[in-house]
Amino acid sequence: MRNVYEMNHPLIQHKLTLIRDKDTGAKQFRELVKEISTLLAYEVTRDFPLEDVEVETPVCVTKSKIIKGKKVGIVPILRAGLGMVDGFLDLIPAAKVGHVGLYRDPETLEPVEYYCKMPPDISERDLIVVDPMLATGGSARAAIRFIKDRGATNIKFVCLIGCPEGIKALHTEHPDVDIYIASIDEKLNDHAYIVPGLGDAGDRLFGTK
Ligand code: PRP
Ligand code: URA
């Protein structure tokens, strides 16, 4: 697929191995998710346009570059997406944050919306939807549907671990959305968990297992 990017930087891959480990506790898991998110933010912002400005160094006046008037929104899918927000804000501190609350019904595996609060100028912003896991794709598809219904047009989706099933489902419904993934894993199991994956991202972040 044209707009699916796997981020195979060695630092990202190394830290992913640590969060996959079942013996990694919640504190370290949270720290690593934040660090990986910062590295992903670096990659995802590669296409931000630049403009020339004049700056006076201690030596002379010169032309240099700044990011051209971007308005960015970070949109975590609750709960687990919260773990990625600070990593993005470290690099894009002026971004606004919108929240979409969804959980997978354990019986039907369908996403159920329980919260949505977006910045008022959502249609003018480049939105980066974040969630550590892209499994069936149901949550990401629904979250992006909700924010498109509220006026969003320019959307990227960023996750730590995905699988072919989720990528296909998300891309089919939202072909306009670029998908950035730290690792594309093998498959889903019978309980719609990613294999090998890292287990339940929300439970591991917040210690709720
Ligand atoms: C997890 C994860 C995604 C979703 C992915 O959230 O954070 O949002 O599952 O699965 P899907 O692609 O099949 O929809 P979960 O529903 O466990 O809620 P939580 O973040 O509150 O733990
Ligand atoms: N949600 C998770 O947190 N982990 C998975 O493997 C699948 C969905």
Coordinates of N, CA and C and ligand atoms in Angstrom, one line a residue:
M1 N 0.8 -1.2 0.0 CA 0.0 0.0 0.0 C 0.9 1.3 0.0
R2 N 0.4 2.2 -0.8 CA 1.3 3.4 -1.1 C 1.6 4.2 0.1
N3 N 0.6 4.4 1.0 CA 0.8 5.4 2.1 C 0.9 4.7 3.5
V4 N 1.6 3.5 3.5 CA 1.8 2.8 4.8 C 3.3 2.8 5.0
Y5 N 3.8 3.3 6.1 CA 5.2 3.4 6.4 C 5.6 2.7 7.6
E6 N 6.5 1.7 7.5 CA 7.1 1.0 8.7 C 8.3 1.7 9.1
M7 N 8.4 2.1 10.4 CA 9.5 2.9 10.9 C 10.6 2.0 11.5
N8 N 11.6 1.7 10.7 CA 12.5 0.6 11.2 C 13.8 1.2 11.7
H9 N 13.8 2.4 12.2 CA 15.0 3.0 12.9 C 15.5 2.1 14.0
P10 N 16.8 1.8 14.1 CA 17.3 0.9 15.1 C 16.9 1.3 16.6
L11 N 16.8 2.6 16.9 CA 16.4 2.9 18.3 C 14.9 2.5 18.5
I12 N 14.1 2.7 17.5 CA 12.7 2.3 17.6 C 12.6 0.8 17.8
Q13 N 13.3 0.1 16.9 CA 13.2 -1.4 17.0 C 13.7 -1.9 18.3
H14 N 14.8 -1.3 18.8 CA 15.3 -1.8 20.1 C 14.3 -1.5 21.3
K15 N 13.7 -0.4 21.3 CA 12.8 0.0 22.4 C 11.5 -0.9 22.2
L16 N 11.1 -1.2 21.0 CA 10.0 -2.1 20.8 C 10.2 -3.4 21.4
T17 N 11.4 -4.0 21.3 CA 11.7 -5.3 21.9 C 11.5 -5.2 23.4
L18 N 11.9 -4.1 24.0 CA 11.8 -4.0 25.4 C 10.3 -3.9 25.9
I19 N 9.5 -3.2 25.1 CA 8.0 -3.2 25.5 C 7.3 -4.5 25.2
R20 N 7.8 -5.3 24.2 CA 7.1 -6.5 24.0 C 7.3 -7.5 25.1
D21 N 8.4 -7.4 25.9 CA 8.8 -8.3 26.9 C 7.8 -8.3 28.0
K22 N 7.2 -9.5 28.3 CA 6.1 -9.6 29.3 C 6.6 -9.2 30.7
D23 N 7.9 -9.2 30.9 CA 8.4 -8.8 32.3 C 8.7 -7.3 32.4
T24 N 8.5 -6.5 31.4 CA 8.7 -5.1 31.5 C 7.5 -4.5 32.3
G25 N 7.7 -3.9 33.4 CA 6.7 -3.3 34.2 C 6.1 -2.0 33.7
A26 N 5.0 -1.6 34.4 CA 4.2 -0.4 33.9 C 5.1 0.8 33.8
K27 N 6.0 1.1 34.8 CA 6.7 2.3 34.8 C 7.6 2.4 33.5
Q28 N 8.4 1.3 33.3 CA 9.3 1.3 32.2 C 8.5 1.2 30.9
F29 N 7.4 0.5 30.9 CA 6.6 0.4 29.7 C 6.2 1.9 29.2
R30 N 5.7 2.6 30.2 CA 5.2 4.0 30.0 C 6.3 4.9 29.4
E31 N 7.5 4.8 30.1 CA 8.7 5.6 29.6 C 9.1 5.2 28.2
L32 N 9.1 3.9 27.9 CA 9.5 3.5 26.5 C 8.4 3.9 25.5
V33 N 7.2 3.8 25.8 CA 6.1 4.2 24.9 C 6.3 5.7 24.5
K34 N 6.6 6.5 25.6 CA 6.8 7.9 25.3 C 8.1 8.1 24.4
E35 N 9.2 7.4 24.7 CA 10.4 7.6 23.9 C 10.2 7.2 22.5
I36 N 9.5 6.0 22.3 CA 9.2 5.6 20.9 C 8.4 6.6 20.2
S37 N 7.4 7.2 20.9 CA 6.5 8.2 20.3 C 7.3 9.4 19.9
T38 N 8.2 9.8 20.6 CA 9.1 11.0 20.2 C 9.8 10.6 18.9
L39 N 10.4 9.4 18.9 CA 11.1 9.0 17.7 C 10.1 9.0 16.5
L40 N 8.9 8.5 16.7 CA 7.9 8.4 15.6 C 7.5 9.8 15.2
A41 N 7.4 10.7 16.2 CA 7.0 12.1 15.8 C 8.1 12.7 14.9
Y42 N 9.3 12.4 15.1 CA 10.4 12.9 14.3 C 10.2 12.5 12.8
E43 N 9.8 11.2 12.7 CA 9.7 10.7 11.3 C 8.4 11.2 10.7
V44 N 7.3 11.3 11.4 CA 6.0 11.7 10.9 C 6.0 13.1 10.4
T45 N 6.8 14.0 11.0 CA 6.8 15.4 10.7 C 7.8 15.7 9.6
R46 N 8.4 14.7 9.0 CA 9.4 14.9 7.9 C 8.9 15.8 6.8
D47 N 7.6 15.7 6.5 CA 7.0 16.5 5.3 C 6.5 17.8 5.7
F48 N 6.7 18.3 6.9 CA 6.3 19.6 7.3 C 7.0 20.7 6.4
P49 N 6.2 21.6 5.8 CA 6.9 22.6 4.9 C 7.6 23.6 5.7
L50 N 8.7 24.1 5.1 CA 9.6 25.1 5.7 C 9.4 26.5 4.9
E51 N 9.8 27.5 5.6 CA 9.9 28.8 4.9 C 11.2 29.5 5.4
D52 N 11.6 30.4 4.6 CA 12.9 31.2 4.9 C 12.5 32.3 5.8
V53 N 13.4 32.5 6.8 CA 13.3 33.8 7.6 C 14.7 34.3 7.8
E54 N 14.8 35.6 8.2 CA 16.1 36.2 8.5 C 16.4 36.0 10.0
V55 N 17.7 35.6 10.3 CA 18.1 35.5 11.7 C 19.4 36.2 11.8
E56 N 19.6 36.9 12.9 CA 20.9 37.5 13.2 C 21.7 36.6 14.1
T57 N 22.7 36.0 13.7 CA 23.6 35.2 14.5 C 24.6 36.2 15.2
P58 N 25.4 35.7 16.1 CA 26.4 36.6 16.7 C 27.4 37.1 15.6
V59 N 27.4 36.5 14.5 CA 28.4 36.8 13.4 C 27.8 37.7 12.3
C60 N 26.6 37.4 11.9 CA 26.0 38.1 10.8 C 24.6 37.8 10.6
V61 N 23.9 38.5 9.7 CA 22.5 38.3 9.4 C 22.5 37.2 8.3
T62 N 21.6 36.2 8.4 CA 21.6 35.2 7.4 C 20.1 34.7 7.2
K63 N 19.9 34.0 6.1 CA 18.6 33.4 5.9 C 18.6 32.0 6.5
S64 N 17.5 31.6 7.2 CA 17.4 30.3 7.7 C 16.0 29.8 7.6
K65 N 15.7 28.6 8.1 CA 14.4 28.0 7.9 C 13.6 27.8 9.2
I66 N 12.3 28.0 9.1 CA 11.4 27.6 10.2 C 10.2 26.9 9.6
I67 N 9.5 26.2 10.4 CA 8.3 25.4 10.0 C 7.2 26.5 9.6
K68 N 6.6 26.2 8.4 CA 5.7 27.2 7.9 C 4.3 27.1 8.5
G69 N 4.0 28.0 9.4 CA 2.7 28.1 10.0 C 1.8 26.9 10.1
K70 N 2.3 25.8 10.6 CA 1.5 24.6 10.7 C 0.6 24.6 12.0
K71 N -0.6 24.2 11.8 CA -1.4 24.0 13.0 C -1.6 22.5 13.1
V72 N -1.2 22.0 14.3 CA -1.2 20.5 14.4 C -2.1 20.1 15.6
G73 N -2.8 19.0 15.4 CA -3.6 18.4 16.5 C -3.1 17.0 16.8
I74 N -2.9 16.6 18.0 CA -2.6 15.2 18.4 C -3.9 14.7 18.9
V75 N -4.3 13.5 18.4 CA -5.6 12.9 18.8 C -5.4 11.5 19.3
P76 N -5.2 11.3 20.7 CA -5.1 10.0 21.2 C -6.4 9.3 21.2
I77 N -6.4 8.0 20.9 CA -7.6 7.2 21.1 C -7.5 6.6 22.5
L78 N -8.4 7.0 23.4 CA -8.4 6.6 24.8 C -8.7 5.1 24.9
R79 N -8.1 4.4 25.9 CA -7.1 5.0 26.8 C -5.7 5.0 26.3
A80 N -5.3 3.9 25.6 CA -3.9 3.6 25.4 C -3.2 4.7 24.6
G81 N -3.9 5.4 23.8 CA -3.3 6.5 23.0 C -2.7 7.6 23.9
L82 N -3.2 7.7 25.1 CA -2.7 8.7 26.0 C -1.2 8.6 26.2
G83 N -0.8 7.3 26.2 CA 0.7 7.0 26.5 C 1.6 7.6 25.4
M84 N 1.0 8.0 24.3 CA 1.9 8.5 23.2 C 1.9 10.0 23.1
V85 N 1.0 10.7 23.8 CA 0.8 12.1 23.6 C 2.0 12.9 24.0
D86 N 2.6 12.7 25.2 CA 3.7 13.5 25.7 C 4.9 13.4 24.8
G87 N 5.1 12.2 24.2 CA 6.2 12.0 23.3 C 6.1 12.9 22.1
F88 N 4.9 13.1 21.6 CA 4.6 14.0 20.4 C 4.7 15.4 20.9
L89 N 4.2 15.8 22.0 CA 4.2 17.2 22.5 C 5.6 17.6 22.8
D90 N 6.5 16.7 23.1 CA 7.9 17.1 23.3 C 8.5 17.7 22.1
L91 N 8.1 17.2 20.9 CA 8.7 17.7 19.6 C 7.7 18.8 19.0
I92 N 6.4 18.7 19.3 CA 5.5 19.7 18.7 C 4.7 20.3 19.9
P93 N 5.4 21.2 20.6 CA 4.8 21.7 21.9 C 3.6 22.6 21.6
A94 N 3.4 23.2 20.4 CA 2.3 24.1 20.2 C 1.1 23.3 19.7
A95 N 1.2 22.0 19.6 CA 0.0 21.2 19.1 C -1.1 21.3 20.1
K96 N -2.4 21.3 19.6 CA -3.5 21.1 20.5 C -3.8 19.6 20.6
V97 N -4.5 19.2 21.7 CA -4.8 17.8 21.8 C -6.3 17.6 21.9
G98 N -6.8 16.7 21.0 CA -8.2 16.3 21.0 C -8.3 14.9 21.5
H99 N -9.4 14.5 22.1 CA -9.5 13.1 22.7 C -10.7 12.4 22.1
V100 N -10.5 11.1 21.7 CA -11.6 10.2 21.3 C -11.6 9.0 22.2
G101 N -12.7 8.8 22.9 CA -12.8 7.7 23.8 C -13.5 6.5 23.1
L102 N -12.8 5.4 23.0 CA -13.4 4.2 22.4 C -12.9 3.0 23.2
Y103 N -13.7 2.0 23.3 CA -13.2 0.7 23.8 C -13.8 -0.4 22.9
R104 N -13.1 -1.5 22.8 CA -13.6 -2.7 22.1 C -14.5 -3.5 22.9
D105 N -15.8 -3.6 22.5 CA -16.7 -4.5 23.2 C -16.1 -5.9 23.3
P106 N -15.9 -6.5 24.5 CA -15.1 -7.8 24.5 C -15.9 -8.9 23.8
E107 N -17.2 -8.8 23.7 CA -18.0 -9.8 23.0 C -18.0 -9.7 21.5
T108 N -18.4 -8.5 21.1 CA -18.5 -8.2 19.6 C -17.2 -7.8 19.0
L109 N -16.3 -7.3 19.8 CA -15.0 -6.7 19.4 C -15.2 -5.4 18.6
E110 N -16.5 -4.9 18.6 CA -16.8 -3.6 17.9 C -16.4 -2.5 18.8
P111 N -15.9 -1.3 18.2 CA -15.6 -0.2 19.0 C -16.9 0.6 19.5
V112 N -16.8 1.0 20.8 CA -17.9 1.7 21.3 C -17.4 3.1 21.7
E113 N -18.0 4.2 21.2 CA -17.5 5.6 21.5 C -18.1 6.0 22.9
Y114 N -17.3 6.6 23.7 CA -17.8 7.1 25.0 C -17.4 8.6 25.2
Y115 N -16.5 9.1 24.4 CA -16.0 10.5 24.6 C -15.5 11.1 23.3
C116 N -15.7 12.3 23.0 CA -15.0 13.0 21.9 C -15.0 14.5 22.1
K117 N -13.8 15.0 22.3 CA -13.6 16.5 22.5 C -12.4 16.9 21.6
M118 N -12.8 17.8 20.6 CA -11.7 18.2 19.6 C -11.5 19.7 19.7
P119 N -10.3 20.2 19.3 CA -10.1 21.6 19.2 C -11.1 22.2 18.3
P120 N -11.6 23.4 18.5 CA -12.7 24.0 17.7 C -12.3 24.2 16.2
D121 N -11.0 24.5 15.9 CA -10.6 24.7 14.6 C -10.0 23.4 13.9
I122 N -10.6 22.3 14.2 CA -10.2 21.0 13.8 C -9.9 20.9 12.2
S123 N -10.8 21.6 11.5 CA -10.7 21.5 10.0 C -9.4 22.2 9.5
E124 N -8.8 23.1 10.3 CA -7.6 23.8 9.8 C -6.4 23.1 10.2
R125 N -6.5 22.0 11.0 CA -5.3 21.4 11.6 C -4.9 20.2 10.8
D126 N -3.6 19.9 10.9 CA -3.0 18.6 10.5 C -3.2 17.7 11.7
L127 N -4.0 16.7 11.6 CA -4.3 15.8 12.8 C -3.5 14.6 12.8
I128 N -2.9 14.2 13.9 CA -2.1 13.0 14.1 C -2.8 12.1 15.1
V129 N -3.5 11.1 14.6 CA -4.3 10.2 15.5 C -3.3 9.2 16.0
V130 N -3.2 9.0 17.4 CA -2.2 8.1 17.9 C -2.9 7.0 18.8
D131 N -2.4 5.8 18.6 CA -2.9 4.6 19.4 C -1.8 3.6 19.3
P132 N -1.4 2.9 20.4 CA -0.3 2.0 20.3 C -0.6 0.8 19.4
M133 N -1.9 0.4 19.3 CA -2.2 -0.9 18.6 C -3.2 -0.7 17.5
L134 N -2.9 -1.4 16.3 CA -3.8 -1.4 15.2 C -4.1 -2.9 15.0
A135 N -5.2 -3.4 15.6 CA -5.4 -4.9 15.5 C -6.4 -5.2 14.4
T136 N -7.7 -5.2 14.8 CA -8.7 -5.4 13.7 C -8.9 -4.1 12.9
G137 N -8.4 -3.0 13.5 CA -8.6 -1.7 12.8 C -9.9 -1.0 13.2
G138 N -10.8 -1.7 13.9 CA -12.1 -1.2 14.2 C -12.0 0.1 15.0
S139 N -11.1 0.2 16.0 CA -11.0 1.5 16.8 C -10.5 2.6 15.9
A140 N -9.5 2.4 15.2 CA -8.9 3.5 14.4 C -9.9 3.9 13.3
R141 N -10.5 3.0 12.6 CA -11.5 3.3 11.6 C -12.6 4.2 12.2
A142 N -13.1 3.8 13.4 CA -14.2 4.5 14.0 C -13.8 5.9 14.4
A143 N -12.6 6.0 15.1 CA -12.1 7.2 15.6 C -11.9 8.2 14.4
I144 N -11.4 7.8 13.3 CA -11.1 8.6 12.2 C -12.5 9.1 11.6
R145 N -13.4 8.1 11.6 CA -14.8 8.5 11.1 C -15.4 9.6 11.9
F146 N -15.2 9.5 13.3 CA -15.8 10.5 14.2 C -15.2 11.9 13.9
I147 N -13.8 11.9 13.8 CA -13.2 13.2 13.6 C -13.5 13.8 12.2
K148 N -13.6 12.9 11.2 CA -14.0 13.4 9.9 C -15.4 14.0 10.0
D149 N -16.3 13.3 10.7 CA -17.7 13.9 10.8 C -17.7 15.3 11.5
R150 N -16.6 15.5 12.3 CA -16.5 16.9 12.9 C -15.7 17.9 12.1
G151 N -15.3 17.5 10.9 CA -14.7 18.4 10.0 C -13.2 18.2 9.7
A152 N -12.6 17.2 10.3 CA -11.2 16.9 10.0 C -11.0 16.4 8.6
T153 N -9.9 16.9 7.9 CA -9.7 16.5 6.5 C -8.3 15.9 6.3
N154 N -7.3 16.5 7.1 CA -5.9 16.1 6.9 C -5.4 15.3 8.1
I155 N -5.4 14.0 7.9 CA -5.2 13.1 9.0 C -4.1 12.1 8.8
K156 N -3.2 11.9 9.8 CA -2.3 10.8 9.8 C -2.6 9.9 11.0
F157 N -2.3 8.6 10.8 CA -2.5 7.6 11.9 C -1.2 7.0 12.3
V158 N -0.8 7.1 13.6 CA 0.5 6.6 14.0 C 0.2 5.5 15.1
C159 N 0.9 4.3 15.0 CA 0.8 3.3 16.0 C 2.1 2.6 16.2
L160 N 2.2 1.9 17.3 CA 3.5 1.2 17.6 C 3.5 -0.2 16.9
I161 N 2.4 -0.9 17.1 CA 2.3 -2.3 16.5 C 1.0 -2.4 15.7
G162 N 1.2 -2.9 14.5 CA 0.0 -3.2 13.7 C 0.1 -4.6 13.1
C163 N -0.9 -5.0 12.3 CA -0.9 -6.3 11.6 C -1.5 -6.1 10.3
P164 N -1.3 -7.0 9.3 CA -1.9 -6.8 8.0 C -3.4 -6.6 8.0
E165 N -4.1 -7.4 8.9 CA -5.6 -7.2 8.9 C -6.0 -5.8 9.2
G166 N -5.4 -5.2 10.2 CA -5.8 -3.9 10.7 C -5.4 -2.8 9.6
I167 N -4.2 -3.0 9.0 CA -3.8 -2.0 8.0 C -4.8 -2.0 6.9
K168 N -5.1 -3.2 6.4 CA -6.0 -3.3 5.2 C -7.4 -2.7 5.6
A169 N -7.9 -3.0 6.8 CA -9.2 -2.5 7.1 C -9.2 -0.9 7.2
L170 N -8.1 -0.4 7.8 CA -8.1 1.1 8.0 C -7.9 1.7 6.6
H171 N -7.0 1.1 5.8 CA -6.7 1.7 4.5 C -7.9 1.7 3.6
T172 N -8.7 0.6 3.7 CA -9.8 0.4 2.8 C -10.9 1.5 3.1
E173 N -11.1 1.8 4.4 CA -12.1 2.8 4.8 C -11.6 4.2 4.6
H174 N -10.3 4.4 4.9 CA -9.7 5.8 4.9 C -8.4 5.8 4.0
P175 N -8.6 5.6 2.7 CA -7.4 5.6 1.9 C -6.6 6.9 1.8
D176 N -7.2 7.9 2.3 CA -6.5 9.3 2.3 C -5.6 9.4 3.5
V177 N -5.7 8.5 4.5 CA -4.9 8.6 5.7 C -3.6 7.9 5.6
D178 N -2.5 8.6 5.8 CA -1.2 8.0 5.9 C -1.0 7.2 7.2
I179 N -0.5 6.0 7.1 CA -0.4 5.1 8.3 C 1.1 4.9 8.6
Y180 N 1.5 5.3 9.8 CA 2.9 5.1 10.3 C 2.9 4.1 11.4
I181 N 3.8 3.1 11.2 CA 3.8 1.9 12.2 C 5.2 1.6 12.5
A182 N 5.5 1.4 13.8 CA 6.8 1.0 14.2 C 7.1 -0.5 13.8
S183 N 6.1 -1.3 13.9 CA 6.3 -2.7 13.5 C 5.0 -3.3 12.9
I184 N 5.1 -3.9 11.8 CA 4.0 -4.7 11.2 C 4.2 -6.1 11.6
D185 N 3.4 -6.6 12.6 CA 3.5 -7.9 13.1 C 2.8 -8.9 12.2
E186 N 2.9 -10.2 12.6 CA 2.4 -11.3 11.7 C 0.9 -11.4 11.5
K187 N 0.1 -11.4 12.6 CA -1.3 -11.7 12.4 C -2.1 -11.4 13.6
L188 N -3.4 -11.6 13.6 CA -4.3 -11.6 14.7 C -4.5 -13.0 15.2
N189 N -4.7 -13.1 16.5 CA -5.1 -14.5 17.0 C -6.6 -14.5 17.1
D190 N -7.2 -15.7 17.7 CA -8.6 -15.8 17.7 C -9.3 -14.8 18.6
H191 N -8.6 -14.2 19.5 CA -9.2 -13.2 20.4 C -8.9 -11.8 19.9
A192 N -8.5 -11.7 18.6 CA -8.2 -10.4 18.0 C -7.0 -9.6 18.7
Y193 N -6.1 -10.4 19.3 CA -4.8 -9.8 19.8 C -3.8 -10.0 18.7
I194 N -2.9 -9.0 18.7 CA -1.8 -9.1 17.7 C -0.7 -10.1 18.1
V195 N -0.3 -10.9 17.1 CA 0.8 -11.9 17.4 C 2.0 -11.5 16.6
P196 N 3.2 -11.4 17.2 CA 3.5 -11.6 18.6 C 3.0 -10.4 19.5
G197 N 3.0 -9.2 19.0 CA 2.4 -8.1 19.7 C 3.1 -7.8 21.1
L198 N 2.3 -7.2 22.0 CA 2.8 -6.9 23.3 C 1.7 -7.1 24.4
G199 N 0.6 -7.7 24.0 CA -0.5 -7.9 24.9 C -1.4 -6.7 24.9
D200 N -2.1 -6.4 26.0 CA -3.1 -5.3 26.1 C -2.3 -4.0 26.4
A201 N -2.3 -3.2 25.5 CA -1.5 -1.9 25.7 C -2.0 -1.1 26.8
G202 N -3.3 -0.9 26.9 CA -3.9 -0.1 28.0 C -3.6 -0.7 29.3
D203 N -3.8 -2.0 29.5 CA -3.5 -2.6 30.8 C -2.1 -2.5 31.1
R204 N -1.2 -2.6 30.2 CA 0.3 -2.6 30.5 C 0.7 -1.1 30.8
L205 N 0.1 -0.2 30.2 CA 0.4 1.2 30.5 C -0.1 1.7 31.8
F206 N -1.3 1.2 32.2 CA -1.9 1.8 33.4 C -2.0 0.7 34.5
G207 N -1.4 -0.4 34.3 CA -1.3 -1.4 35.4 C -2.6 -2.0 35.8
T208 N -3.6 -2.1 34.8 CA -5.0 -2.5 35.2 C -5.3 -4.0 35.0
K209 N -4.2 -4.7 34.7 CA -4.5 -6.2 34.4 C -5.0 -6.9 35.6
Ligands
PRP1 C1 -6.9 -1.3 22.3 C2 -5.9 -0.4 21.6 C3 -6.7 0.1 20.4 C4 -7.6 -1.1 20.1 C5 -7.0 -1.8 18.9 O1 -7.7 -0.5 23.1 O2 -5.4 0.7 22.3 O3 -7.5 1.2 20.7 O4 -7.5 -2.0 21.3 O5 -7.9 -2.9 18.5 P1 -8.7 -2.9 17.2 O6 -7.8 -2.4 16.1 O7 -9.2 -4.3 17.1 O8 -9.9 -1.9 17.4 P2 -8.9 -1.2 24.0 O9 -10.1 -1.4 23.3 O10 -8.3 -2.4 24.7 O11 -9.2 0.0 25.1 P3 -8.2 0.7 26.1 O12 -7.2 1.5 25.4 O13 -9.2 1.5 26.9 O14 -7.5 -0.4 26.9
URA2 N1 -5.5 -4.2 21.7 C1 -4.4 -4.4 22.4 O1 -4.1 -3.6 23.4 N2 -3.5 -5.3 22.0 C2 -3.8 -6.1 21.0 O2 -3.0 -7.0 20.7 C3 -5.0 -5.9 20.3 C4 -5.8 -4.9 20.6

